[in-house]
Amino acid sequence: MAALEAAGTAQNRKVYARHGAAEPMFGVSYAELGKIAKRIKTDHALARQLWETGNHDARVLALRVADPAGLEESLARRWLRDVDNYILAEGLGGLCAQTPHARELSDAWRDDPSEWPASVGWFIVMCTAEDPDVWSVEELQGLLKQIGAEIAVRPNRVRHEMNGAMIVMALRDGNLRRSVLAAAERIGPVKVDHGQTGCKTPAVAPYVERALAHREAKAARQAAKRRAG
């Protein structure tokens, strides 16, 4: 906590407040949080202590140093009750996505009427959509139909996470990609209020195109490196 406090700035506190973070917080940059987390590595007991402080920066750090293998469903559900902004929602979702309970937690939370549980549930989908051990293509097709039917009326940040889930679904499989792109065209622009920030919710089709191009370029570089080696 002393290291976090020393690394905090008033400017970062203003920025994080615009993104929905609430006091108490020190305003530690993500670069500094990364350095602190790198020094700590994985320390699940410390993560639990950091979370219990109630400090925003400490909770962000907790989600970085927690051990996914040691995150019991009961603890994930307890931490979810404290989530009150998208920074923590996505942090918790990313952590849960690495656990053996990813599917169960997503199933439990996606349809919650409240913004943050549902956001975490759909963020887990986004993080795991390419994993065949978590989702079959048929199951993702079902989720895509649900998104098409509900995205316009779900809470603000849930719409953003649904949109992100569509993008990753499209990277999983060619047939699924065609379904996603057709659904995205029917849905049209996804409207999300990002408040007084520069954040935007990306259009699905252009983002998918760029992601595929990036993957193809990376594969080509790796192939060239293997040939040279």
CSV table of C-alpha atoms in Angstrom, one decimal:
chain,number,residue,atom,x,y,z
A,1,MET,CA,0.0,0.0,0.0
A,2,ALA,CA,2.9,2.3,0.7
A,3,ALA,CA,4.3,1.6,-2.8
A,4,LEU,CA,1.0,2.3,-4.4
A,5,GLU,CA,0.5,5.5,-2.5
A,6,ALA,CA,3.9,6.8,-3.4
A,7,ALA,CA,3.2,6.0,-7.1
A,8,GLY,CA,-0.2,7.8,-7.2
A,9,THR,CA,-0.8,11.2,-8.8
A,10,ALA,CA,-3.6,13.7,-8.6
A,11,GLN,CA,-3.9,13.7,-12.4
A,12,ASN,CA,-4.4,10.0,-12.6
A,13,ARG,CA,-7.1,10.2,-9.9
A,14,LYS,CA,-8.9,12.7,-12.1
A,15,VAL,CA,-8.6,10.5,-15.2
A,16,TYR,CA,-9.7,7.3,-13.3
A,17,ALA,CA,-12.7,9.2,-11.9
A,18,ARG,CA,-13.8,10.0,-15.4
A,19,HIS,CA,-13.7,6.2,-16.1
A,20,GLY,CA,-15.9,5.5,-13.1
A,21,ALA,CA,-13.4,4.7,-10.4
A,22,ALA,CA,-14.3,5.9,-6.9
A,23,GLU,CA,-12.4,6.9,-3.9
A,24,PRO,CA,-10.4,5.7,-2.1
A,25,MET,CA,-7.7,5.6,-4.7
A,26,PHE,CA,-4.1,6.8,-5.2
A,27,GLY,CA,-4.2,7.2,-9.0
A,28,VAL,CA,-1.4,4.7,-9.9
A,29,SER,CA,-0.6,4.5,-13.6
A,30,TYR,CA,-0.9,1.2,-15.3
A,31,ALA,CA,2.8,1.2,-16.1
A,32,GLU,CA,3.6,1.5,-12.4
A,33,LEU,CA,1.0,-1.1,-11.5
A,34,GLY,CA,2.6,-3.4,-14.0
A,35,LYS,CA,6.0,-2.9,-12.4
A,36,ILE,CA,4.7,-3.5,-9.0
A,37,ALA,CA,2.8,-6.6,-10.1
A,38,LYS,CA,5.9,-7.9,-11.9
A,39,ARG,CA,7.9,-7.7,-8.6
A,40,ILE,CA,5.1,-9.5,-6.7
A,41,LYS,CA,4.4,-12.1,-9.4
A,42,THR,CA,1.6,-14.3,-8.0
A,43,ASP,CA,0.6,-14.0,-4.4
A,44,HIS,CA,-3.0,-15.0,-3.8
A,45,ALA,CA,-3.0,-14.3,-0.1
A,46,LEU,CA,-1.7,-10.7,-0.8
A,47,ALA,CA,-4.4,-10.3,-3.5
A,48,ARG,CA,-7.1,-11.1,-0.9
A,49,GLN,CA,-5.6,-8.5,1.5
A,50,LEU,CA,-5.3,-5.9,-1.2
A,51,TRP,CA,-8.9,-6.3,-2.2
A,52,GLU,CA,-10.1,-6.0,1.3
A,53,THR,CA,-8.6,-2.5,1.6
A,54,GLY,CA,-11.3,-1.1,-0.6
A,55,ASN,CA,-8.8,1.0,-2.4
A,56,HIS,CA,-9.3,1.1,-6.2
A,57,ASP,CA,-5.6,0.8,-7.2
A,58,ALA,CA,-5.1,-2.0,-4.6
A,59,ARG,CA,-8.0,-3.9,-6.1
A,60,VAL,CA,-6.7,-3.5,-9.7
A,61,LEU,CA,-3.3,-4.9,-8.4
A,62,ALA,CA,-5.1,-7.7,-6.6
A,63,LEU,CA,-6.7,-8.9,-9.8
A,64,ARG,CA,-3.2,-8.9,-11.4
A,65,VAL,CA,-1.4,-10.9,-8.7
A,66,ALA,CA,-4.2,-13.3,-7.7
A,67,ASP,CA,-3.7,-17.0,-8.6
A,68,PRO,CA,-6.4,-18.1,-11.1
A,69,ALA,CA,-6.0,-21.7,-9.9
A,70,GLY,CA,-6.7,-20.5,-6.3
A,71,LEU,CA,-9.7,-18.4,-7.1
A,72,GLU,CA,-12.7,-20.2,-5.6
A,73,GLU,CA,-16.1,-19.5,-7.1
A,74,SER,CA,-17.2,-18.2,-3.7
A,75,LEU,CA,-14.4,-15.6,-3.6
A,76,ALA,CA,-15.1,-14.6,-7.2
A,77,ARG,CA,-18.7,-14.0,-6.3
A,78,ARG,CA,-17.7,-12.1,-3.2
A,79,TRP,CA,-15.4,-9.8,-5.1
A,80,LEU,CA,-18.1,-9.3,-7.8
A,81,ARG,CA,-20.3,-7.7,-5.1
A,82,ASP,CA,-17.7,-4.9,-4.7
A,83,VAL,CA,-17.3,-4.2,-8.4
A,84,ASP,CA,-18.6,-0.7,-9.2
A,85,ASN,CA,-16.8,0.3,-12.4
A,86,TYR,CA,-15.8,-1.3,-15.7
A,87,ILE,CA,-12.1,-1.3,-14.8
A,88,LEU,CA,-12.7,-3.8,-12.0
A,89,ALA,CA,-15.4,-5.6,-14.0
A,90,GLU,CA,-13.0,-6.3,-16.8
A,91,GLY,CA,-10.1,-7.1,-14.4
A,92,LEU,CA,-12.3,-9.6,-12.6
A,93,GLY,CA,-13.6,-11.1,-15.8
A,94,GLY,CA,-10.1,-11.6,-17.2
A,95,LEU,CA,-9.1,-13.3,-14.0
A,96,CYS,CA,-12.2,-15.5,-13.9
A,97,ALA,CA,-11.6,-16.5,-17.6
A,98,GLN,CA,-8.3,-18.1,-16.5
A,99,THR,CA,-10.0,-20.3,-13.9
A,100,PRO,CA,-11.6,-23.7,-14.2
A,101,HIS,CA,-14.9,-22.0,-13.2
A,102,ALA,CA,-14.9,-19.6,-16.2
A,103,ARG,CA,-17.9,-21.2,-17.9
A,104,GLU,CA,-20.0,-21.6,-14.7
A,105,LEU,CA,-19.4,-18.0,-13.7
A,106,SER,CA,-20.2,-16.6,-17.1
A,107,ASP,CA,-23.4,-18.7,-17.2
A,108,ALA,CA,-24.3,-17.4,-13.7
A,109,TRP,CA,-23.7,-13.7,-14.5
A,110,ARG,CA,-24.5,-13.0,-18.2
A,111,ASP,CA,-28.2,-12.6,-17.7
A,112,ASP,CA,-28.1,-10.7,-14.5
A,113,PRO,CA,-30.2,-7.5,-14.9
A,114,SER,CA,-27.5,-5.4,-13.1
A,115,GLU,CA,-24.7,-3.8,-15.2
A,116,TRP,CA,-21.6,-5.1,-13.5
A,117,PRO,CA,-22.4,-8.8,-13.0
A,118,ALA,CA,-23.6,-9.1,-16.6
A,119,SER,CA,-20.6,-7.1,-17.8
A,120,VAL,CA,-18.2,-9.6,-16.1
A,121,GLY,CA,-20.2,-12.5,-17.5
A,122,TRP,CA,-19.9,-11.3,-21.1
A,123,PHE,CA,-16.3,-10.2,-20.7
A,124,ILE,CA,-15.5,-13.9,-19.7
A,125,VAL,CA,-17.1,-14.9,-23.0
A,126,MET,CA,-14.9,-12.4,-24.9
A,127,CYS,CA,-11.8,-13.8,-23.2
A,128,THR,CA,-12.7,-17.5,-23.8
A,129,ALA,CA,-14.6,-17.5,-27.1
A,130,GLU,CA,-11.8,-19.1,-29.0
A,131,ASP,CA,-11.3,-21.9,-26.4
A,132,PRO,CA,-13.1,-25.1,-27.6
A,133,ASP,CA,-12.8,-26.5,-24.1
A,134,VAL,CA,-15.1,-23.7,-22.8
A,135,TRP,CA,-17.5,-23.2,-25.7
A,136,SER,CA,-18.6,-25.2,-28.8
A,137,VAL,CA,-19.2,-23.3,-32.0
A,138,GLU,CA,-22.9,-24.2,-31.6
A,139,GLU,CA,-23.0,-22.7,-28.1
A,140,LEU,CA,-21.4,-19.5,-29.4
A,141,GLN,CA,-24.0,-19.4,-32.2
A,142,GLY,CA,-26.6,-19.4,-29.5
A,143,LEU,CA,-24.9,-16.6,-27.6
A,144,LEU,CA,-24.7,-14.6,-30.9
A,145,LYS,CA,-28.5,-15.0,-31.3
A,146,GLN,CA,-29.0,-13.7,-27.8
A,147,ILE,CA,-26.8,-10.7,-28.4
A,148,GLY,CA,-28.7,-9.9,-31.5
A,149,ALA,CA,-32.0,-10.0,-29.6
A,150,GLU,CA,-30.9,-8.2,-26.5
A,151,ILE,CA,-27.9,-5.9,-27.1
A,152,ALA,CA,-30.1,-2.8,-27.8
A,153,VAL,CA,-31.8,-3.0,-24.4
A,154,ARG,CA,-29.0,-4.3,-22.0
A,155,PRO,CA,-27.3,-1.9,-19.6
A,156,ASN,CA,-24.6,0.5,-21.0
A,157,ARG,CA,-21.4,-1.4,-20.3
A,158,VAL,CA,-23.0,-4.8,-21.0
A,159,ARG,CA,-23.5,-3.6,-24.6
A,160,HIS,CA,-19.8,-2.9,-24.9
A,161,GLU,CA,-18.8,-6.4,-23.6
A,162,MET,CA,-21.3,-8.1,-25.9
A,163,ASN,CA,-19.8,-6.2,-28.8
A,164,GLY,CA,-16.3,-7.4,-27.8
A,165,ALA,CA,-17.6,-10.9,-27.5
A,166,MET,CA,-18.9,-10.8,-31.1
A,167,ILE,CA,-15.4,-9.7,-32.3
A,168,VAL,CA,-13.7,-12.6,-30.6
A,169,MET,CA,-16.3,-15.1,-31.8
A,170,ALA,CA,-15.6,-14.0,-35.3
A,171,LEU,CA,-12.0,-15.0,-34.9
A,172,ARG,CA,-12.8,-18.5,-33.8
A,173,ASP,CA,-14.2,-20.1,-37.0
A,174,GLY,CA,-15.0,-19.1,-40.6
A,175,ASN,CA,-18.7,-20.1,-40.4
A,176,LEU,CA,-19.1,-18.3,-37.1
A,177,ARG,CA,-17.4,-15.3,-38.5
A,178,ARG,CA,-19.9,-15.0,-41.3
A,179,SER,CA,-22.7,-15.3,-38.7
A,180,VAL,CA,-21.1,-12.6,-36.6
A,181,LEU,CA,-20.7,-10.2,-39.5
A,182,ALA,CA,-24.3,-10.7,-40.6
A,183,ALA,CA,-25.5,-10.1,-37.1
A,184,ALA,CA,-23.4,-7.0,-36.7
A,185,GLU,CA,-24.8,-5.6,-39.9
A,186,ARG,CA,-28.4,-6.2,-38.6
A,187,ILE,CA,-27.6,-4.7,-35.2
A,188,GLY,CA,-25.9,-1.6,-36.6
A,189,PRO,CA,-23.7,0.7,-34.5
A,190,VAL,CA,-23.6,-0.3,-30.8
A,191,LYS,CA,-24.2,2.8,-28.8
A,192,VAL,CA,-22.3,3.0,-25.5
A,193,ASP,CA,-21.9,6.0,-23.3
A,194,HIS,CA,-18.2,6.3,-22.4
A,195,GLY,CA,-18.7,9.5,-20.5
A,196,GLN,CA,-15.9,12.1,-20.5
A,197,THR,CA,-13.3,9.8,-21.9
A,198,GLY,CA,-11.8,9.1,-25.3
A,199,CYS,CA,-12.9,5.5,-25.2
A,200,LYS,CA,-15.0,4.1,-28.1
A,201,THR,CA,-16.8,0.8,-28.8
A,202,PRO,CA,-15.3,-0.5,-32.0
A,203,ALA,CA,-17.4,-1.4,-35.1
A,204,VAL,CA,-17.2,-5.2,-35.4
A,205,ALA,CA,-16.5,-5.8,-39.1
A,206,PRO,CA,-13.5,-3.4,-39.4
A,207,TYR,CA,-12.0,-4.6,-36.1
A,208,VAL,CA,-12.3,-8.2,-37.2
A,209,GLU,CA,-10.6,-7.4,-40.5
A,210,ARG,CA,-7.7,-5.7,-38.8
A,211,ALA,CA,-7.3,-8.5,-36.3
A,212,LEU,CA,-7.2,-11.2,-39.0
A,213,ALA,CA,-4.7,-9.1,-41.0
A,214,HIS,CA,-2.5,-8.8,-37.9
A,215,ARG,CA,-2.7,-12.6,-37.3
A,216,GLU,CA,-1.8,-13.3,-40.9
A,217,ALA,CA,1.2,-10.9,-40.8
A,218,LYS,CA,2.4,-12.5,-37.6
A,219,ALA,CA,2.1,-16.0,-39.0
A,220,ALA,CA,4.1,-14.9,-42.1
A,221,ARG,CA,6.8,-13.4,-39.9
A,222,GLN,CA,7.1,-16.6,-37.9
A,223,ALA,CA,7.2,-18.8,-41.0
A,224,ALA,CA,9.9,-16.6,-42.4
A,225,LYS,CA,11.9,-16.8,-39.2
A,226,ARG,CA,11.6,-20.6,-39.2
A,227,ARG,CA,12.8,-20.8,-42.8
A,228,ALA,CA,15.7,-18.6,-41.9
A,229,GLY,CA,16.6,-20.6,-38.9
